[in-house]
Tab-separated table of C-alpha atoms and ligand atoms in Angstrom:
chain	number	residue	atom	x	y	z
A	137	MET	CA	0.312	0.124	-0.157
A	138	ILE	CA	0.866	4.173	-0.650
A	139	THR	CA	-0.517	6.786	0.754
A	140	VAL	CA	-0.347	9.900	-0.856
A	141	LEU	CA	-0.996	13.448	0.340
A	142	SER	CA	-3.057	15.615	-2.418
A	143	GLY	CA	-3.736	19.126	-2.281
A	144	GLY	CA	-5.639	19.274	-5.738
A	145	THR	CA	-3.377	20.026	-8.651
A	146	GLY	CA	0.310	19.305	-8.382
A	147	THR	CA	-0.030	15.883	-6.489
A	148	PRO	CA	-3.095	15.074	-9.251
A	149	LYS	CA	-0.615	15.376	-12.397
A	150	LEU	CA	1.381	13.349	-9.584
A	151	LEU	CA	-1.458	11.159	-9.853
A	152	GLN	CA	-2.234	10.884	-13.485
A	153	GLY	CA	1.531	8.966	-13.656
A	154	LEU	CA	1.308	6.983	-10.538
A	155	LYS	CA	-1.787	5.429	-11.412
A	156	GLU	CA	-0.299	4.310	-14.606
A	157	ILE	CA	2.511	2.545	-13.413
A	158	VAL	CA	1.174	1.479	-9.273
A	159	ASP	CA	-2.649	-0.574	-9.099
A	160	SER	CA	-4.983	1.592	-7.996
A	161	ASN	CA	-6.197	-0.494	-5.803
A	162	ASP	CA	-3.047	-0.163	-4.032
A	163	LEU	CA	-3.556	3.367	-3.090
A	164	THR	CA	-4.864	5.691	-0.746
A	165	ILE	CA	-5.342	8.441	-1.031
A	166	ILE	CA	-5.836	11.287	2.169
A	167	VAL	CA	-6.585	14.411	0.780
A	168	ASN	CA	-7.095	18.567	2.138
A	169	THR	CA	-10.337	19.974	3.048
A	170	LEU	CA	-8.983	22.676	4.687
A	171	GLU	CA	-11.458	25.330	2.211
A	172	ASN	CA	-14.213	23.011	1.880
A	173	ASP	CA	-17.753	24.766	2.543
A	174	PHE	CA	-21.162	25.246	1.420
A	175	PHE	CA	-21.762	27.160	-1.842
A	176	SER	CA	-24.384	27.946	-4.269
A	177	GLY	CA	-26.967	25.869	-1.312
A	178	VAL	CA	-24.344	22.464	-2.364
A	179	TYR	CA	-20.950	21.158	-0.565
A	180	VAL	CA	-17.693	21.536	-2.548
A	181	SER	CA	-14.790	19.446	-1.676
A	182	ALA	CA	-12.636	20.836	-4.316
A	183	ASP	CA	-9.634	18.940	-3.985
A	184	ILE	CA	-11.563	15.630	-2.832
A	185	ASP	CA	-13.118	16.235	-6.258
A	186	THR	CA	-10.231	16.860	-7.929
A	187	VAL	CA	-9.234	12.757	-6.775
A	188	LEU	CA	-12.601	11.430	-7.838
A	189	TYR	CA	-12.285	13.210	-11.621
A	190	THR	CA	-8.465	12.864	-11.650
A	191	MET	CA	-8.617	8.644	-10.712
A	192	SER	CA	-11.901	8.700	-13.207
A	193	ASP	CA	-10.628	10.271	-16.045
A	194	MET	CA	-12.948	12.962	-15.992
A	195	ILE	CA	-11.016	16.168	-14.447
A	196	ASN	CA	-10.254	19.087	-16.512
A	197	ASP	CA	-7.094	19.369	-16.740
A	198	GLU	CA	-6.275	22.643	-17.769
A	199	LEU	CA	-7.650	24.457	-14.997
A	200	TRP	CA	-7.922	21.457	-12.361
A	201	TYR	CA	-10.493	22.212	-11.410
A	202	GLY	CA	-14.325	20.434	-12.430
A	203	VAL	CA	-15.012	18.079	-15.157
A	204	LYS	CA	-13.399	18.110	-19.217
A	205	ASN	CA	-16.279	19.167	-21.469
A	206	ASP	CA	-18.799	20.254	-18.822
A	207	THR	CA	-21.562	22.642	-19.361
A	208	PHE	CA	-22.358	25.426	-17.590
A	209	ILE	CA	-26.222	26.640	-18.107
A	210	THR	CA	-27.186	26.486	-14.725
A	211	HIS	CA	-24.242	28.446	-13.440
A	212	GLU	CA	-25.166	30.496	-16.615
A	213	ARG	CA	-28.764	30.538	-15.949
A	214	LEU	CA	-28.333	31.457	-12.699
A	215	GLU	CA	-26.321	34.692	-13.489
A	216	GLU	CA	-29.088	35.801	-15.686
A	217	ILE	CA	-31.916	35.273	-12.860
A	218	GLY	CA	-29.873	37.899	-10.556
A	219	CYS	CA	-27.732	34.802	-8.732
A	220	PRO	CA	-24.732	35.045	-9.694
A	221	GLU	CA	-22.302	32.058	-7.898
A	222	LEU	CA	-18.448	33.100	-6.878
A	223	LEU	CA	-17.604	29.540	-7.660
A	224	ARG	CA	-18.396	28.163	-11.691
A	225	ILE	CA	-19.871	24.622	-10.886
A	226	GLY	CA	-20.519	22.925	-14.119
A	227	ASP	CA	-23.568	21.240	-14.857
A	228	ILE	CA	-21.565	17.437	-14.342
A	229	ASP	CA	-19.464	19.209	-12.005
A	230	ARG	CA	-22.772	19.900	-9.372
A	231	ALA	CA	-24.667	16.989	-9.892
A	232	THR	CA	-21.334	15.316	-8.080
A	233	LYS	CA	-21.198	17.423	-5.900
A	234	ILE	CA	-25.652	17.669	-5.424
A	235	GLN	CA	-25.117	13.764	-4.178
A	236	LYS	CA	-22.312	14.162	-2.756
A	237	THR	CA	-24.256	16.920	0.088
A	238	GLN	CA	-26.614	14.378	0.087
A	239	LEU	CA	-24.583	10.822	0.777
A	240	MET	CA	-22.790	13.458	3.620
A	241	GLU	CA	-25.924	14.248	5.059
A	242	LYS	CA	-27.250	10.633	5.230
A	243	TYR	CA	-23.426	9.396	6.227
A	244	GLY	CA	-20.833	11.582	6.626
A	245	LEU	CA	-18.413	12.895	4.408
A	246	LEU	CA	-16.297	10.093	4.076
A	247	LYS	CA	-18.904	7.551	3.321
A	248	ALA	CA	-19.988	10.189	0.310
A	249	CYS	CA	-16.660	9.783	-0.860
A	250	GLU	CA	-15.956	6.421	-0.390
A	251	ILE	CA	-19.217	5.744	-2.252
A	252	GLN	CA	-19.067	7.995	-4.976
A	253	ALA	CA	-15.533	6.505	-5.424
A	254	GLU	CA	-16.555	3.984	-5.957
A	255	ASN	CA	-19.422	4.935	-8.794
A	256	MET	CA	-16.637	6.263	-10.439
A	257	GLY	CA	-15.071	3.195	-10.708
A	258	ILE	CA	-11.427	3.821	-8.869
A	259	GLY	CA	-9.476	1.508	-7.327
A	260	ALA	CA	-7.741	3.408	-4.531
A	261	LYS	CA	-9.426	4.874	-1.591
A	262	ILE	CA	-10.013	8.340	-0.892
A	263	ILE	CA	-10.198	9.869	2.222
A	264	PRO	CA	-10.484	13.196	3.057
A	265	MET	CA	-8.624	14.042	6.312
A	266	SER	CA	-11.054	15.273	8.136
A	267	GLU	CA	-15.247	15.637	8.303
A	268	GLU	CA	-15.651	18.691	9.889
A	269	ASN	CA	-15.374	22.034	8.443
A	270	SER	CA	-11.564	24.184	9.423
A	271	ASP	CA	-12.352	27.642	9.581
A	272	ILE	CA	-9.655	29.112	7.246
A	273	LYS	CA	-8.605	33.007	7.428
A	274	ILE	CA	-6.334	34.387	4.978
A	275	ILE	CA	-5.041	37.779	6.855
A	276	THR	CA	-4.817	40.530	3.959
A	277	ASP	CA	-3.566	44.130	3.818
A	278	ILE	CA	-7.107	44.822	2.943
A	279	GLY	CA	-7.985	42.633	5.816
A	280	GLU	CA	-9.087	38.739	6.916
A	281	LEU	CA	-10.523	37.164	4.095
A	282	GLU	CA	-12.134	34.066	3.874
A	283	PHE	CA	-10.285	31.652	1.168
A	284	HIS	CA	-12.566	31.666	-1.764
A	285	ASP	CA	-12.544	35.549	-1.386
A	286	PHE	CA	-9.393	35.276	-1.585
A	287	LEU	CA	-8.481	33.289	-4.264
A	288	ILE	CA	-10.944	34.171	-6.881
A	289	LYS	CA	-12.565	37.630	-6.000
A	290	HIS	CA	-9.382	38.934	-5.379
A	291	GLN	CA	-7.791	36.421	-7.622
A	292	SER	CA	-4.877	36.176	-4.826
A	293	GLN	CA	-3.692	39.728	-6.107
A	294	PRO	CA	-3.949	40.662	-1.579
A	295	ASP	CA	0.001	41.012	0.619
A	296	VAL	CA	-0.339	37.529	2.673
A	297	LEU	CA	-0.150	39.091	5.934
A	298	ASP	CA	-0.734	35.435	7.854
A	299	VAL	CA	-2.900	32.534	6.973
A	300	LYS	CA	-4.812	30.521	10.303
A	301	PHE	CA	-6.407	27.766	10.756
A	302	SER	CA	-8.984	26.257	13.342
A	303	GLU	CA	-7.419	21.996	14.144
A	304	VAL	CA	-9.939	19.513	13.171
A	305	LYS	CA	-10.157	15.778	13.738
A	306	PRO	CA	-8.964	13.581	11.514
A	307	SER	CA	-10.631	11.483	9.250
A	308	GLU	CA	-10.996	7.304	10.808
A	309	GLY	CA	-8.066	5.305	8.637
A	310	ILE	CA	-5.967	8.041	8.418
A	311	ILE	CA	-3.256	7.141	10.846
A	312	ASP	CA	-3.653	3.372	9.946
A	313	ALA	CA	-2.614	4.237	6.456
A	314	ILE	CA	-0.041	5.395	6.453
A	315	GLU	CA	1.365	2.992	9.185
A	316	ASN	CA	0.309	0.325	6.984
A	317	SER	CA	2.046	2.035	3.912
A	318	GLU	CA	5.029	0.819	2.413
A	319	ALA	CA	5.601	4.710	1.182
A	320	VAL	CA	3.825	8.187	2.090
A	321	ILE	CA	3.883	10.267	-1.198
A	322	ILE	CA	3.934	14.256	-0.364
A	323	GLY	CA	2.945	15.333	-3.454
A	324	PRO	CA	4.083	19.316	-4.880
A	325	SER	CA	0.866	20.861	-3.554
A	326	ASN	CA	0.947	23.881	-1.658
A	327	PRO	CA	2.651	23.355	1.389
A	328	ILE	CA	0.259	26.008	3.324
A	329	THR	CA	-2.819	25.207	2.707
A	330	SER	CA	-2.875	21.777	1.464
A	331	ILE	CA	-0.579	19.431	3.191
A	332	SER	CA	0.601	21.599	6.566
A	333	PRO	CA	-3.138	21.167	7.414
A	334	ILE	CA	-3.098	17.170	7.277
A	335	LEU	CA	-0.054	16.819	8.789
A	336	SER	CA	-1.112	19.004	11.594
A	337	LEU	CA	-4.042	16.513	12.270
A	338	ASP	CA	-3.276	14.104	15.042
A	339	GLY	CA	-1.230	11.788	15.330
A	340	VAL	CA	-0.265	12.601	11.757
A	341	ARG	CA	3.802	13.795	11.949
A	342	GLU	CA	4.098	11.017	14.439
A	343	ALA	CA	2.747	7.926	12.422
A	344	LEU	CA	4.786	9.882	9.366
A	345	LYS	CA	8.291	9.436	11.523
A	346	ASP	CA	7.880	5.691	11.474
A	347	THR	CA	7.135	5.563	7.631
A	348	TYR	CA	9.185	6.033	4.570
A	349	VAL	CA	8.703	9.113	3.773
A	350	ILE	CA	9.499	10.612	-0.046
A	351	ALA	CA	8.676	14.421	-1.138
A	352	VAL	CA	7.790	16.535	-4.223
A	353	SER	CA	9.142	19.726	-3.499
A	354	PRO	CA	6.502	22.234	-5.217
A	355	ILE	CA	8.594	24.787	-5.461
A	356	ILE	CA	11.005	25.512	-8.370
A	357	GLY	CA	13.635	28.464	-7.810
A	358	ASN	CA	12.046	30.927	-5.793
A	359	ASP	CA	8.546	30.354	-6.829
A	360	SER	CA	5.778	28.334	-7.287
A	361	VAL	CA	4.883	26.128	-10.154
A	362	SER	CA	0.976	27.433	-10.258
A	363	GLY	CA	-0.903	29.286	-7.345
A	364	PRO	CA	0.075	31.494	-4.134
A	365	ALA	CA	2.218	28.959	-2.596
A	366	SER	CA	4.612	31.535	-2.560
A	367	LYS	CA	2.904	34.558	-0.905
A	368	PHE	CA	1.884	31.797	1.913
A	369	MET	CA	5.882	30.363	2.506
A	370	ASN	CA	6.707	34.389	2.175
A	371	ALA	CA	3.943	36.012	4.655
A	372	LEU	CA	5.148	32.766	7.198
A	373	GLY	CA	8.354	33.323	7.140
A	374	ILE	CA	9.498	30.778	4.979
A	375	ASP	CA	12.076	30.888	2.588
A	376	VAL	CA	10.420	30.402	-0.863
A	377	SER	CA	12.289	27.279	-1.843
A	378	ALA	CA	13.110	23.469	-2.343
A	379	ILE	CA	15.044	24.334	1.330
A	380	GLY	CA	12.162	25.996	2.391
A	381	VAL	CA	10.290	23.362	1.723
A	382	ALA	CA	12.213	20.671	3.186
A	383	SER	CA	12.109	22.379	6.142
A	384	LEU	CA	8.287	22.310	6.391
A	385	TYR	CA	9.090	18.859	6.639
A	386	ALA	CA	12.428	17.407	7.976
A	387	ASP	CA	10.935	16.342	11.687
A	388	PHE	CA	9.993	12.923	9.184
A	389	LEU	CA	11.161	13.731	5.983
A	390	ASP	CA	13.420	10.755	4.383
A	391	THR	CA	13.632	11.871	0.590
A	392	ILE	CA	12.910	15.390	-1.397
A	393	VAL	CA	13.140	15.640	-4.325
A	394	ILE	CA	13.717	18.752	-6.477
A	395	ASP	CA	13.732	20.345	-9.402
A	396	ASN	CA	17.125	19.869	-11.964
A	397	GLU	CA	17.163	23.522	-12.220
A	398	ASP	CA	17.827	23.330	-8.343
A	399	ASP	CA	20.790	21.492	-8.601
A	400	ASP	CA	22.578	24.337	-6.844
A	401	LYS	CA	20.680	24.002	-3.723
A	402	GLU	CA	20.901	20.355	-3.152
A	403	VAL	CA	23.843	21.090	-0.028
A	404	GLU	CA	22.020	22.779	0.785
A	405	VAL	CA	18.519	20.427	1.309
A	406	ASN	CA	20.737	17.397	1.922
A	407	GLN	CA	21.713	19.325	5.423
A	408	ILE	CA	17.911	19.253	6.255
A	409	VAL	CA	17.222	15.600	4.578
A	410	ASN	CA	18.966	12.420	3.722
A	411	LYS	CA	18.220	11.334	0.531
A	412	VAL	CA	18.104	14.200	-1.770
A	413	ILE	CA	16.941	13.386	-5.931
A	414	LEU	CA	17.310	15.467	-8.622
A	415	THR	CA	14.568	15.545	-11.406
A	416	ASN	CA	12.383	17.658	-14.056
A	417	THR	CA	9.638	18.172	-12.194
A	418	ILE	CA	7.907	20.501	-14.106
A	419	MET	CA	4.785	17.827	-15.500
A	420	ASN	CA	3.376	19.046	-18.567
A	421	ASN	CA	2.707	15.752	-20.796
A	422	LEU	CA	2.148	12.685	-19.433
A	423	ASP	CA	5.220	11.181	-20.104
A	424	ALA	CA	6.493	13.446	-17.193
A	425	LYS	CA	4.299	12.857	-14.439
A	426	LYS	CA	5.276	8.524	-15.011
A	427	ASN	CA	8.750	9.277	-15.378
A	428	LEU	CA	8.371	11.530	-11.671
A	429	ALA	CA	6.444	8.657	-10.248
A	430	GLN	CA	8.590	5.625	-11.362
A	431	ILE	CA	11.714	7.636	-9.887
A	432	ILE	CA	9.544	8.311	-7.075
A	433	ILE	CA	8.582	3.793	-6.696
A	434	ASP	CA	11.728	2.953	-7.353
A	435	SER	CA	12.508	5.413	-4.334
A	436	ILE	CA	11.274	3.089	-1.807
A	437	PRO	CA	13.633	0.641	-0.031
B	196	LIG	P1	-4.372	23.524	-4.731
B	196	LIG	O1	-5.205	22.903	-3.972
B	196	LIG	O2	-5.606	24.051	-5.857
B	196	LIG	O3	-3.548	24.985	-4.384
B	196	LIG	O4	-2.838	22.899	-5.319
B	196	LIG	P2	-2.528	22.300	-4.422
B	196	LIG	O5	-1.817	22.477	-3.370
B	196	LIG	O6	-1.917	20.455	-4.842
B	196	LIG	O7	-1.437	22.259	-5.747
B	196	LIG	C1	-0.286	23.781	-5.948
B	196	LIG	C2	0.717	23.600	-6.270
B	196	LIG	O8	1.057	22.697	-6.931
B	196	LIG	C3	1.918	24.870	-6.621
B	196	LIG	O9	2.685	25.416	-5.012
B	196	LIG	C4	2.490	24.242	-7.139
B	196	LIG	O10	4.013	25.392	-7.240
B	196	LIG	C5	2.523	22.739	-7.495
B	196	LIG	N1	2.353	22.167	-8.671
B	196	LIG	C6	1.844	22.243	-10.099
B	196	LIG	N2	2.042	21.996	-10.857
B	196	LIG	C7	3.441	21.716	-10.719
B	196	LIG	C8	3.832	20.408	-11.396
B	196	LIG	O11	4.101	20.531	-12.120
B	196	LIG	N3	5.781	19.882	-10.676
B	196	LIG	C9	5.905	20.711	-9.397
B	196	LIG	N4	6.769	20.667	-8.785
B	196	LIG	N5	4.778	21.490	-8.748
B	196	LIG	C10	3.397	21.967	-9.054
């Protein structure tokens, strides 16, 4: 069994490669739920849905959000009748979200994800990091913002001063999954808003210390490949580089994969993490995704 810790863009790219070379039934994916909330009357768990769509080959992998070739009839009609949505939710995607909302009310989020994964023919186990809602606030130069207001309404533009989120309880099965895995992969996801919420769950860091853990840096050079990760790291006083990423995971990390471009940082990263692998980490096509996945699998002792 291999466990992957995931957000909703960088790690799903890696999952596309991983599922080509590893039996999906041998994968457990623990997914960030920090940003989950209700929008337009439905529960939106963006990262979970991205992982569900990635594993079932439905993902819109230009946006890493929603279903490819989806239509937006309901979204457009809502705007026409004076009920605009903050999130652009496609019609097929909305059906997933309506079903998840209903299943969640009946059985809770964990079971809802299990049922949806099964319906989509996904062999991997997909576990939301928590069944509780996180309260997240982005403290910026224009005031305290809700996560989606920062990301969508303000297009991640304001200067970030701090990021705060509440503690939540881990979903059942997370610690077991980590303890019973031959390896845990921390994909190249946002270290602050995707990975650290998972690491902050009770017992997770301790369990990771006893398991082989390999991480891929989402930072190349001094910037993130996409999204606001560098802004968040900067605000929290963390060096925006593979060195900063390594320092965040230092207490449990066995191996870190950094980009070829960061060969000048290898020595310093190596002072933090035992083993450093240099390779191409830009996953802009399936071959690149498979290659990176294979390098990770080959590193498992
Ligand atoms: P979110 O939930 O949409 O914020 O997505 P994630 O947290 O999963 O991923 C965002 C991170 O993925 C960003 O910090 C990017 O730098 C990183 N990322 C995206 N594509 C790539 C890639 O091809 N290679 C690497 N190394 N990182 C990537």
